[in-house]
Coordinates of C-alpha atoms in Angstrom, one line a residue:
M724 CA -40.0 -69.1 45.0
N725 CA -39.5 -68.1 48.7
T726 CA -41.8 -65.5 50.7
A727 CA -39.5 -62.5 50.3
N728 CA -39.7 -62.8 46.7
K729 CA -43.5 -63.2 46.5
I730 CA -43.8 -60.0 48.7
T731 CA -41.6 -58.2 46.3
L732 CA -43.6 -59.4 43.4
F733 CA -46.8 -58.2 45.2
R734 CA -45.1 -54.9 45.5
V735 CA -44.3 -54.9 41.4
V736 CA -48.2 -55.8 40.9
L737 CA -49.4 -52.9 43.3
I738 CA -47.7 -50.2 41.0
P739 CA -50.1 -50.3 38.3
V740 CA -52.8 -50.7 40.5
F741 CA -51.6 -47.6 42.3
V742 CA -51.2 -45.8 38.7
I743 CA -54.6 -46.5 37.8
V744 CA -56.2 -45.5 41.2
C745 CA -54.7 -42.1 41.2
Y746 CA -56.2 -41.7 37.7
L747 CA -59.8 -42.5 38.9
E748 CA -62.3 -39.4 39.8
A749 CA -64.1 -41.4 42.3
P750 CA -64.2 -39.3 45.7
A751 CA -62.5 -42.2 47.7
A752 CA -59.7 -42.8 45.1
Q753 CA -57.4 -40.3 46.8
W754 CA -57.7 -42.7 49.9
V755 CA -57.2 -45.9 48.2
A756 CA -54.4 -44.5 46.3
L757 CA -52.7 -43.6 49.7
G758 CA -53.6 -46.9 50.9
V759 CA -51.8 -48.8 48.0
F760 CA -48.9 -46.6 48.4
I761 CA -48.6 -47.4 52.0
V762 CA -49.1 -51.3 51.5
A763 CA -46.5 -51.2 48.8
S764 CA -44.2 -49.2 50.6
L765 CA -44.3 -51.4 53.9
S766 CA -43.9 -54.5 52.0
D767 CA -40.6 -53.5 51.1
F768 CA -39.6 -53.2 54.9
V769 CA -41.4 -56.8 55.3
D770 CA -39.8 -58.4 52.5
G771 CA -36.2 -57.3 53.4
Y772 CA -36.7 -58.2 57.0
I773 CA -37.8 -61.9 56.0
A774 CA -35.2 -62.2 53.3
R775 CA -32.5 -61.2 56.1
N776 CA -33.9 -62.9 59.1
Y777 CA -35.0 -66.2 57.4
N778 CA -32.3 -66.7 55.0
Q779 CA -34.2 -65.9 52.0
V780 CA -31.7 -63.6 50.2
T781 CA -31.5 -64.6 46.7
D782 CA -30.3 -63.2 43.4
F783 CA -33.8 -62.5 42.2
G784 CA -34.7 -60.5 45.2
K785 CA -31.4 -58.4 45.2
F786 CA -32.2 -57.7 41.6
L787 CA -35.9 -57.0 41.9
D788 CA -36.4 -55.4 45.1
P789 CA -34.3 -52.1 44.5
I790 CA -36.2 -52.1 41.0
A791 CA -39.7 -52.3 42.7
D792 CA -38.7 -49.8 45.1
K793 CA -37.8 -47.1 42.5
L794 CA -40.6 -47.7 39.9
L795 CA -43.2 -47.1 43.0
V796 CA -41.4 -43.7 44.0
T797 CA -41.1 -42.9 40.3
A798 CA -44.5 -43.6 39.3
A799 CA -45.9 -41.5 42.3
M800 CA -43.7 -38.7 41.2
L801 CA -44.6 -38.7 37.7
I802 CA -48.2 -38.5 38.6
F803 CA -47.3 -35.3 40.8
V804 CA -45.4 -33.8 37.9
E805 CA -48.2 -34.5 35.6
Q806 CA -50.3 -32.8 38.0
G807 CA -48.3 -29.9 38.4
R808 CA -47.3 -30.6 42.1
M809 CA -43.8 -31.4 41.5
P810 CA -41.4 -29.9 39.1
A811 CA -39.9 -32.1 36.8
W812 CA -36.3 -31.3 37.4
V813 CA -36.8 -32.3 40.9
L814 CA -38.1 -35.9 39.8
L815 CA -34.9 -35.6 37.5
C816 CA -32.6 -35.1 40.2
V817 CA -34.1 -38.2 42.0
I818 CA -33.8 -40.2 39.0
A819 CA -30.0 -39.0 38.4
R820 CA -28.9 -39.8 41.9
E821 CA -30.4 -43.5 41.8
F822 CA -28.8 -43.9 38.4
A823 CA -25.5 -42.6 39.7
V824 CA -25.5 -44.5 43.1
S825 CA -26.4 -47.8 41.1
A826 CA -23.4 -47.0 38.9
L827 CA -21.1 -46.5 41.8
R828 CA -22.2 -49.9 43.4
L829 CA -21.5 -51.7 40.1
V830 CA -18.1 -50.3 39.8
A831 CA -17.7 -51.5 43.3
V832 CA -18.8 -54.9 42.9
D833 CA -16.6 -55.1 39.8
N834 CA -13.7 -54.3 42.1
G835 CA -14.6 -56.6 44.8
R836 CA -16.5 -54.3 47.1
V837 CA -20.0 -54.0 48.5
I838 CA -21.2 -50.4 49.0
A839 CA -24.0 -50.9 51.7
A840 CA -26.8 -48.5 52.2
A841 CA -25.9 -45.3 54.1
W842 CA -27.7 -43.7 56.8
S843 CA -28.5 -40.7 54.7
G844 CA -29.9 -43.1 52.0
K845 CA -32.4 -44.5 54.6
V846 CA -33.2 -40.8 55.8
K847 CA -33.7 -40.0 52.1
T848 CA -36.0 -43.0 51.3
A849 CA -38.2 -42.5 54.8
C850 CA -38.5 -38.5 53.9
T851 CA -39.6 -39.8 50.1
M852 CA -42.1 -42.2 51.2
V853 CA -43.5 -40.3 54.2
G854 CA -43.4 -37.2 51.9
I855 CA -45.4 -38.9 49.1
C856 CA -48.1 -40.0 51.5
L857 CA -48.6 -36.6 52.6
M858 CA -49.1 -35.4 49.1
L859 CA -51.3 -38.2 48.4
A860 CA -53.5 -37.2 51.5
F861 CA -53.4 -33.6 51.2
R862 CA -54.0 -32.8 47.3
Q863 CA -55.0 -29.1 47.9
W864 CA -52.1 -27.9 50.0
P865 CA -49.4 -26.1 47.4
V866 CA -47.3 -25.2 50.6
L867 CA -47.2 -28.9 51.5
D868 CA -46.1 -29.8 47.9
A869 CA -43.3 -27.3 47.9
A870 CA -41.8 -28.4 51.5
V871 CA -42.1 -32.0 50.5
N872 CA -40.2 -31.2 47.3
A873 CA -37.8 -29.4 49.1
I874 CA -37.1 -32.1 51.6
I875 CA -36.9 -34.8 49.1
L876 CA -34.5 -32.9 47.0
V877 CA -32.3 -32.1 49.7
T878 CA -32.2 -35.6 51.2
T879 CA -31.6 -37.0 47.8
V880 CA -28.7 -34.5 47.0
Y881 CA -27.2 -34.9 50.1
S882 CA -27.4 -38.7 50.3
G883 CA -26.1 -38.8 46.7
V884 CA -23.1 -36.8 47.6
E885 CA -22.5 -38.8 50.6
Y886 CA -22.4 -42.0 48.7
F887 CA -19.8 -40.5 46.4
R888 CA -17.5 -38.6 48.9
K889 CA -17.4 -41.8 51.3
N890 CA -16.6 -44.2 48.1
R891 CA -14.7 -41.9 45.9
D892 CA -11.6 -44.4 46.1
V893 CA -13.8 -46.9 43.9
L894 CA -13.7 -44.9 41.0
N895 CA -9.8 -44.2 41.4
P896 CA -8.7 -47.6 43.0
G897 CA -5.0 -46.7 42.2
K898 CA -4.9 -43.7 44.3

């Protein structure tokens, strides 16, 4: 197993650690959860960098890396929904976008085409990660929660629409 894949597995292991820490009542738990989330988020960039720059791209990594990212974000957002800090429908929009874009990519691959990550998808990811970090750090700021929810929703919907608009021919290859 190469270094990039070990880092991805490390991120997967951090997800239940993050969730458990979020449920602890200890005064420092909020900051530990934030630290775990930041380390897990940064590990995504590190494993991607290592995989691309040191020729460590593998099918296992291509499979597990996006799943780990989605599980980490979904775990944090589920906790916010449970705490009443994020409406469930916002999380549903995020999950629906992820399923839809993943399905579009599968159809594209079946047609011999690869859909690369779009700029708007990178912005969405950055906004989501930073927003989650802010919500973990500042628990008692409802205005911040509302702003983060709005930013996550807008960037998620925009990037999803952009993926489908730019790649609509994948779904209609004969036209």
